[in-house]
Short mmCIF file of C-alpha atoms in Angstrom, two decimals:
data_model
loop_
_atom_site.label_atom_id
_atom_site.label_comp_id
_atom_site.label_asym_id
_atom_site.label_seq_id
_atom_site.Cartn_x
_atom_site.Cartn_y
_atom_site.Cartn_z
CA MET A 15 0.03 0.07 0.12
CA ARG A 16 1.19 3.49 -0.89
CA LYS A 17 2.57 5.27 2.08
CA ARG A 18 0.81 8.84 2.57
CA ILE A 19 3.18 11.63 1.94
CA THR A 20 2.70 14.80 4.00
CA LEU A 21 4.11 18.32 4.03
CA HIS A 22 6.15 17.28 6.99
CA ASP A 23 7.91 14.54 4.97
CA LEU A 24 8.80 16.99 2.22
CA ALA A 25 9.96 19.57 4.73
CA ALA A 26 12.11 17.09 6.47
CA GLN A 27 13.94 15.86 3.37
CA LEU A 28 14.62 19.29 2.14
CA GLY A 29 15.53 20.82 5.24
CA LEU A 30 12.69 23.44 5.11
CA THR A 31 9.95 24.64 7.18
CA ILE A 32 6.46 23.17 6.64
CA GLN A 33 5.24 26.83 5.95
CA THR A 34 7.87 27.27 3.24
CA VAL A 35 6.95 24.04 1.47
CA SER A 36 3.31 24.88 1.55
CA LYS A 37 3.94 28.53 0.07
CA ALA A 38 5.98 26.93 -2.56
CA LEU A 39 3.43 24.38 -3.63
CA ARG A 40 0.61 27.12 -3.60
CA GLY A 41 2.75 29.46 -5.87
CA LEU A 42 3.14 32.00 -3.06
CA PRO A 43 6.14 34.42 -2.95
CA GLY A 44 8.84 34.39 -0.02
CA MET A 45 11.64 31.93 -1.53
CA SER A 46 13.96 31.63 -4.30
CA GLU A 47 13.07 29.85 -7.57
CA GLN A 48 15.51 27.50 -7.13
CA THR A 49 13.96 26.54 -3.58
CA ARG A 50 10.47 26.37 -5.23
CA SER A 51 11.86 24.19 -8.12
CA GLU A 52 13.45 21.74 -5.56
CA VAL A 53 10.06 21.48 -3.65
CA PHE A 54 8.18 20.68 -6.86
CA LYS A 55 10.58 18.22 -7.88
CA LEU A 56 10.58 16.24 -4.55
CA ALA A 57 6.71 16.38 -4.34
CA ARG A 58 6.59 14.83 -7.94
CA GLU A 59 8.99 12.13 -7.19
CA LEU A 60 7.21 11.16 -3.98
CA GLY A 61 3.74 11.56 -5.37
CA TYR A 62 2.51 14.33 -3.15
CA MET A 63 -0.28 16.22 -4.22
CA THR A 64 -2.04 19.30 -2.88
CA LYS A 65 -5.61 19.47 -1.97
CA ASP A 66 -6.28 21.61 -5.19
CA GLN A 67 -4.36 19.13 -7.32
CA LYS A 68 -6.42 16.29 -6.06
CA GLN A 69 -9.56 18.22 -6.63
CA THR A 70 -8.69 18.97 -10.21
CA LEU A 71 -7.93 15.23 -11.01
CA GLN A 72 -11.54 14.35 -9.35
CA LEU A 73 -13.11 17.00 -11.43
CA ASP A 74 -11.35 15.35 -14.58
CA HIS A 75 -12.36 11.76 -13.48
CA ILE A 76 -8.90 11.06 -12.90
CA SER A 77 -8.01 8.87 -9.95
CA PRO A 78 -4.94 10.42 -8.08
CA TYR A 79 -3.94 6.71 -6.83
CA PRO A 80 -4.72 4.25 -9.59
CA VAL A 81 -4.68 0.49 -8.85
CA VAL A 82 -4.15 -0.44 -12.53
CA GLN A 83 -0.83 0.21 -14.18
CA ARG A 84 -1.05 1.39 -17.73
CA ARG A 85 1.41 1.05 -20.51
CA PHE A 86 1.59 3.70 -23.15
CA VAL A 87 3.92 4.13 -26.13
CA LEU A 88 5.53 6.87 -27.67
CA VAL A 89 6.01 6.35 -31.45
CA GLN A 90 8.83 8.18 -32.82
CA ASN A 91 11.52 8.05 -35.69
CA LYS A 92 15.16 8.58 -36.03
CA MET A 93 14.65 12.32 -37.34
CA SER A 94 13.17 13.27 -33.87
CA LEU A 95 15.15 11.38 -31.36
CA ASN A 96 17.08 14.50 -30.19
CA PHE A 97 13.89 16.07 -28.76
CA ASN A 98 12.05 13.00 -28.09
CA ARG A 99 14.49 12.29 -25.27
CA LEU A 100 13.23 15.39 -23.65
CA LEU A 101 9.53 14.33 -24.32
CA LEU A 102 10.02 11.03 -22.95
CA GLN A 103 11.63 12.32 -19.79
CA GLY A 104 8.49 14.51 -19.26
CA LEU A 105 6.33 11.76 -19.94
CA HIS A 106 8.10 9.66 -17.45
CA GLU A 107 8.08 12.16 -14.82
CA ARG A 108 4.36 12.70 -14.99
CA PHE A 109 3.43 8.84 -15.17
CA MET A 110 5.83 7.92 -12.58
CA GLU A 111 3.38 9.71 -10.17
CA PHE A 112 0.58 7.25 -11.07
CA GLY A 113 2.55 4.11 -11.40
CA HIS A 114 2.11 4.06 -15.30
CA THR A 115 4.89 3.38 -17.88
CA VAL A 116 5.75 4.99 -21.10
CA GLN A 117 7.62 2.75 -24.03
CA PRO A 118 9.49 4.44 -26.88
CA LEU A 119 8.80 2.70 -30.20
CA LEU A 120 10.80 3.42 -33.19
CA ILE A 121 9.19 3.38 -36.56
CA PRO A 122 11.61 1.84 -39.25
CA PRO A 123 12.85 4.51 -41.71
CA ASP A 124 11.89 2.43 -44.60
CA LEU A 125 8.44 1.48 -43.34
CA LYS A 126 5.84 2.04 -46.13
CA PRO A 127 2.19 2.96 -45.39
CA SER A 128 1.07 -0.29 -46.85
CA GLN A 129 3.16 -2.24 -44.30
CA PHE A 130 1.95 -0.28 -41.23
CA GLU A 131 -0.91 -2.54 -40.06
CA SER A 132 1.47 -5.51 -40.02
CA TRP A 133 4.16 -3.62 -38.31
CA ALA A 134 1.63 -2.30 -35.82
CA GLU A 135 0.49 -5.98 -34.98
CA ASP A 136 4.14 -7.23 -34.75
CA GLN A 137 4.72 -4.51 -32.13
CA GLU A 138 1.56 -5.16 -30.21
CA LEU A 139 0.62 -1.45 -30.71
CA LEU A 140 -3.11 -2.03 -30.34
CA TYR A 141 -2.39 -3.53 -26.88
CA ALA A 142 -1.28 -0.19 -25.65
CA GLU A 143 -3.66 1.92 -23.31
CA GLY A 144 -2.74 4.94 -25.69
CA ILE A 145 -0.22 6.12 -27.84
CA PHE A 146 1.74 9.56 -28.24
CA ILE A 147 2.77 10.38 -31.68
CA ALA A 148 6.03 12.46 -31.91
CA PRO A 149 6.56 15.00 -34.59
CA ARG A 150 8.55 14.51 -37.80
CA MET A 151 7.09 11.23 -39.03
CA ASN A 152 8.80 9.60 -42.12
CA HIS A 153 5.64 10.07 -44.16
CA ASP A 154 2.45 12.22 -43.90
CA LEU A 155 0.44 8.87 -44.69
CA LEU A 156 1.98 7.23 -41.75
CA GLU A 157 1.05 9.82 -39.24
CA GLN A 158 -2.47 9.54 -40.62
CA LYS A 159 -2.31 5.75 -40.00
CA LEU A 160 -1.39 6.49 -36.29
CA LEU A 161 -4.05 9.06 -36.13
CA GLU A 162 -6.79 6.54 -37.30
CA LEU A 163 -5.95 3.91 -34.62
CA ALA A 164 -8.77 3.05 -32.29
CA LEU A 165 -6.85 3.98 -29.28
CA PRO A 166 -6.52 7.05 -27.19
CA ARG A 167 -3.90 9.31 -29.05
CA ILE A 168 -2.11 12.38 -28.26
CA LEU A 169 -0.38 14.20 -31.15
CA LEU A 170 2.80 15.80 -30.07
CA ASN A 171 2.66 18.42 -32.88
CA PHE A 172 0.65 21.05 -34.62
CA PRO A 173 -2.52 19.02 -35.81
CA PRO A 174 -3.24 18.92 -39.56
CA PRO A 175 -6.75 20.21 -40.53
CA GLU A 176 -9.69 18.05 -39.65
CA SER A 177 -7.56 15.80 -37.40
CA LYS A 178 -9.68 14.40 -34.65
CA VAL A 179 -7.02 14.18 -31.83
CA ASP A 180 -5.77 16.06 -28.71
CA SER A 181 -2.52 17.72 -29.25
CA VAL A 182 0.21 19.24 -27.08
CA ILE A 183 3.17 21.20 -28.53
CA TRP A 184 5.72 23.63 -27.56
CA ASP A 185 4.67 26.88 -29.15
CA VAL A 186 7.23 27.89 -31.90
CA TYR A 187 4.94 30.64 -33.25
CA GLU A 188 5.19 32.45 -30.04
CA ALA A 189 8.84 31.63 -29.74
CA MET A 190 9.57 33.32 -33.13
CA PHE A 191 7.66 36.50 -32.15
CA GLN A 192 9.74 36.53 -29.01
CA ALA A 193 12.94 36.38 -30.99
CA VAL A 194 11.92 39.04 -33.40
CA ARG A 195 10.52 41.48 -30.94
CA ARG A 196 13.73 40.99 -28.75
CA LEU A 197 16.12 41.86 -31.61
CA PHE A 198 13.82 44.88 -32.71
CA ARG A 199 13.90 46.11 -29.04
CA MET A 200 17.79 45.88 -29.23
CA GLY A 201 17.95 48.12 -32.28
CA HIS A 202 18.23 45.28 -35.17
CA ARG A 203 16.12 45.94 -38.22
CA ASN A 204 18.30 44.01 -40.86
CA ILE A 205 17.44 40.35 -39.84
CA LEU A 206 18.47 37.33 -41.99
CA TYR A 207 16.11 34.15 -41.51
CA VAL A 208 17.72 30.82 -42.01
CA GLY A 209 15.48 27.61 -41.64
CA ASP A 210 13.80 25.15 -43.97
CA THR A 211 10.12 26.58 -44.47
CA GLN A 212 8.67 23.41 -46.19
CA ASP A 213 9.49 20.01 -44.72
CA GLN A 214 7.38 20.01 -41.48
CA ARG A 215 4.32 21.76 -40.15
CA GLY A 216 6.34 23.23 -37.42
CA PHE A 217 8.85 24.54 -39.87
CA VAL A 218 6.18 26.25 -42.00
CA ILE A 219 4.75 27.83 -38.85
CA ARG A 220 8.19 29.38 -37.78
CA TRP A 221 8.47 30.97 -41.16
CA GLN A 222 5.00 32.44 -41.04
CA ALA A 223 5.56 33.75 -37.53
CA PHE A 224 8.76 35.46 -38.70
CA CYS A 225 7.01 37.10 -41.69
CA GLU A 226 4.20 38.23 -39.60
CA ALA A 227 6.38 39.63 -36.73
CA MET A 228 8.36 41.51 -39.19
CA LYS A 229 5.24 42.85 -40.92
CA GLU A 230 3.98 43.85 -37.37
CA ALA A 231 7.17 45.81 -37.04
CA GLY A 232 6.59 47.74 -40.48
CA TYR A 233 8.95 45.48 -42.63
CA ALA A 234 7.81 43.44 -45.40
CA VAL A 235 9.62 40.16 -46.01
CA GLU A 236 10.92 38.96 -49.47
CA PRO A 237 11.48 35.22 -49.29
CA ARG A 238 14.24 35.27 -51.83
CA GLU A 239 16.27 37.43 -49.18
CA HIS A 240 16.30 34.67 -46.70
CA VAL A 241 17.60 31.24 -46.66
CA THR A 242 14.45 29.10 -46.77
CA LYS A 243 15.32 25.88 -48.61
CA ARG A 244 17.77 22.94 -47.54
CA ASP A 245 18.10 20.29 -50.42
CA GLY A 246 20.21 17.68 -48.64
CA THR A 247 23.50 19.24 -49.79
CA ASP A 248 25.71 21.89 -48.42
CA LYS A 249 24.28 24.29 -51.13
CA TRP A 250 22.15 26.03 -48.36
CA LEU A 251 25.27 27.08 -46.43
CA HIS A 252 26.64 28.68 -49.63
CA ASP A 253 23.33 30.65 -49.75
CA VAL A 254 23.90 31.75 -46.10
CA GLU A 255 27.42 32.85 -47.14
CA GLN A 256 26.12 34.74 -50.23
CA LEU A 257 23.09 36.46 -48.61
CA TYR A 258 25.11 37.50 -45.64
CA GLN A 259 27.72 39.13 -47.94
CA GLN A 260 24.91 40.78 -49.87
CA ARG A 261 22.74 42.11 -47.14
CA LYS A 262 25.22 42.54 -44.16
CA PRO A 263 22.34 41.67 -41.52
CA THR A 264 23.00 42.66 -37.92
CA ALA A 265 21.16 39.69 -36.71
CA VAL A 266 20.59 36.12 -37.84
CA ILE A 267 17.62 33.93 -36.83
CA CYS A 268 18.15 30.15 -37.11
CA GLY A 269 14.66 28.66 -37.14
CA ILE A 270 15.70 24.83 -36.93
CA ASP A 271 17.91 23.20 -34.21
CA GLU A 272 19.85 21.04 -36.30
CA GLU A 273 20.78 23.86 -38.62
CA ALA A 274 22.12 26.06 -36.02
CA ALA A 275 25.59 24.92 -35.55
CA PRO A 276 26.39 24.80 -39.01
CA VAL A 277 24.93 28.15 -39.76
CA TYR A 278 26.87 29.57 -36.61
CA TYR A 279 30.28 28.11 -37.85
CA THR A 280 29.75 29.04 -41.42
CA LEU A 281 29.44 32.71 -39.94
CA ARG A 282 32.53 32.37 -37.92
CA ARG A 283 34.48 30.73 -40.96
CA MET A 284 33.65 33.88 -42.69
CA GLY A 285 35.10 36.14 -40.11
CA VAL A 286 31.97 37.33 -38.68
CA GLN A 287 32.24 38.25 -35.06
CA ILE A 288 29.36 37.28 -32.78
CA PRO A 289 27.71 39.30 -31.39
CA GLN A 290 29.87 42.38 -32.13
CA GLN A 291 29.18 42.32 -35.82
CA CYS A 292 26.16 40.12 -35.98
CA SER A 293 23.72 38.82 -33.36
CA PHE A 294 22.85 35.23 -33.59
CA VAL A 295 19.51 33.77 -32.15
CA ALA A 296 18.45 30.18 -32.54
CA LEU A 297 15.31 28.01 -31.93
CA LEU A 298 17.25 25.44 -29.98
CA ASN A 299 15.77 22.23 -28.38
CA GLU A 300 18.16 22.86 -25.71
CA GLN A 301 21.66 24.19 -25.16
CA THR A 302 24.50 22.23 -26.61
CA ASP A 303 28.31 22.11 -26.10
CA THR A 304 28.64 22.63 -29.83
CA LEU A 305 27.65 26.31 -29.41
CA PRO A 306 28.36 29.16 -27.15
CA LEU A 307 25.69 30.12 -24.45
CA CYS A 308 23.02 30.83 -27.32
CA SER A 309 20.44 33.63 -26.91
CA ARG A 310 17.11 31.93 -27.64
CA PRO A 311 13.53 31.37 -27.10
CA GLN A 312 13.40 28.36 -24.61
CA LEU A 313 11.29 25.71 -26.19
CA PRO A 314 9.44 23.46 -23.25
CA ILE A 315 9.76 20.30 -24.85
CA ARG A 316 10.22 18.24 -21.48
CA GLU A 317 7.09 20.38 -19.94
CA SER A 318 5.24 19.41 -23.14
CA GLY A 319 5.68 15.70 -22.41
CA TYR A 320 4.38 16.16 -18.91
CA ARG A 321 1.42 18.11 -20.00
CA ALA A 322 0.52 15.48 -22.68
CA ALA A 323 0.64 12.63 -20.09
CA ASP A 324 -1.95 14.67 -18.29
CA ARG A 325 -4.04 15.21 -21.51
CA MET A 326 -3.90 11.42 -22.13
CA LEU A 327 -5.37 10.43 -18.77
CA TRP A 328 -8.04 13.15 -19.15
CA ARG A 329 -8.87 11.81 -22.62
CA ILE A 330 -9.17 8.23 -21.17
CA ALA A 331 -11.45 9.55 -18.66
CA ASN A 332 -13.48 11.81 -20.85
CA PRO A 333 -13.65 10.05 -24.33
CA HIS A 334 -16.64 11.98 -25.63
CA LEU A 335 -15.65 15.47 -24.87
CA PRO A 336 -14.24 17.75 -27.63
CA PHE A 337 -10.79 17.61 -28.65
CA GLU A 338 -8.31 20.24 -27.28
CA HIS A 339 -5.01 21.69 -28.51
CA VAL A 340 -2.44 22.95 -26.09
CA ARG A 341 0.53 25.06 -26.82
CA MET A 342 3.16 25.41 -24.19
CA GLN A 343 4.90 28.67 -23.99
CA GLY A 344 8.54 29.36 -22.78
CA GLU A 345 10.68 32.47 -22.06
CA PHE A 346 13.40 34.19 -24.03
CA PHE A 347 16.80 33.50 -22.59
CA MET A 348 19.69 36.05 -23.03
CA GLY A 349 22.70 34.30 -23.81
CA SER A 350 26.17 35.55 -24.99
CA THR A 351 25.25 35.69 -28.75
CA LEU A 352 23.03 38.76 -28.76
CA SER A 353 24.05 42.56 -28.33
CA MET A 354 22.52 45.83 -28.88
CA HIS A 355 22.77 47.42 -32.42
CA LYS A 356 23.85 51.09 -32.34
#
């Protein structure tokens, strides 16, 4: 039987007063954000819930202490492994509190839509309690096959039109607006966008947001003055070089995580001093050792996994309610690659 966790248990383990722990869990001021984060982390690990959290679960018909362990599946592919690690971490964190499990399942890169049913049967996919569909499926038809499964489903992506599914995604539209507005507030007007704008729905949305944010600031965007296509060769990096030399931008926004390092080092190889000559902002999934401390809108990918777990339990408990789409918003992080333009 699960041991009942109390505020006293949390306070004792953290070396804090019960009052401080209670205030942290209720979102009240009076402590550092680090302390508040430590309180939340331990509460999640031990399965402690406030009265308000229990009431919320009860209103959604979700048992805070379920007796049945559920098995869920995260369907992904090799193109998305870098951020799916963060998604999986968030899913694990939330499901751990309920005693449920989530299993990553990799779609073979050469799987054809006509082979999907046989593959799903071999993987016992239909025996899962529910599936999470990661972004960047190999083929639109494969994603559609997953969306048509007779299981509770959560799409970890921007939903396609007319799709009957709940979705949770980190909001790259908001992130791009944050990036453009921050650059404008720091005096930048001549901004070069670099990023594939066609391959994925999220890529299209990044480019649309850039164009709309620039238009809002009074600047029309001419697509041929930006690097918006990636053809699988290094030609796009030559386009970055050429357009930088032509336009002499004071800032570059790199819209795609895996393009950030190649673009940054292309600029450095050209002798561009960052951020003295040109500021650099990138939509990174997370900070990496291959780049300096990068100025960027933070993408709450792990938090999206955590939130998606909640949506799954809610959907199982409320199968007939309308579908919902959740966008998770992060903050802008000021790193070392952004400076004022005089």
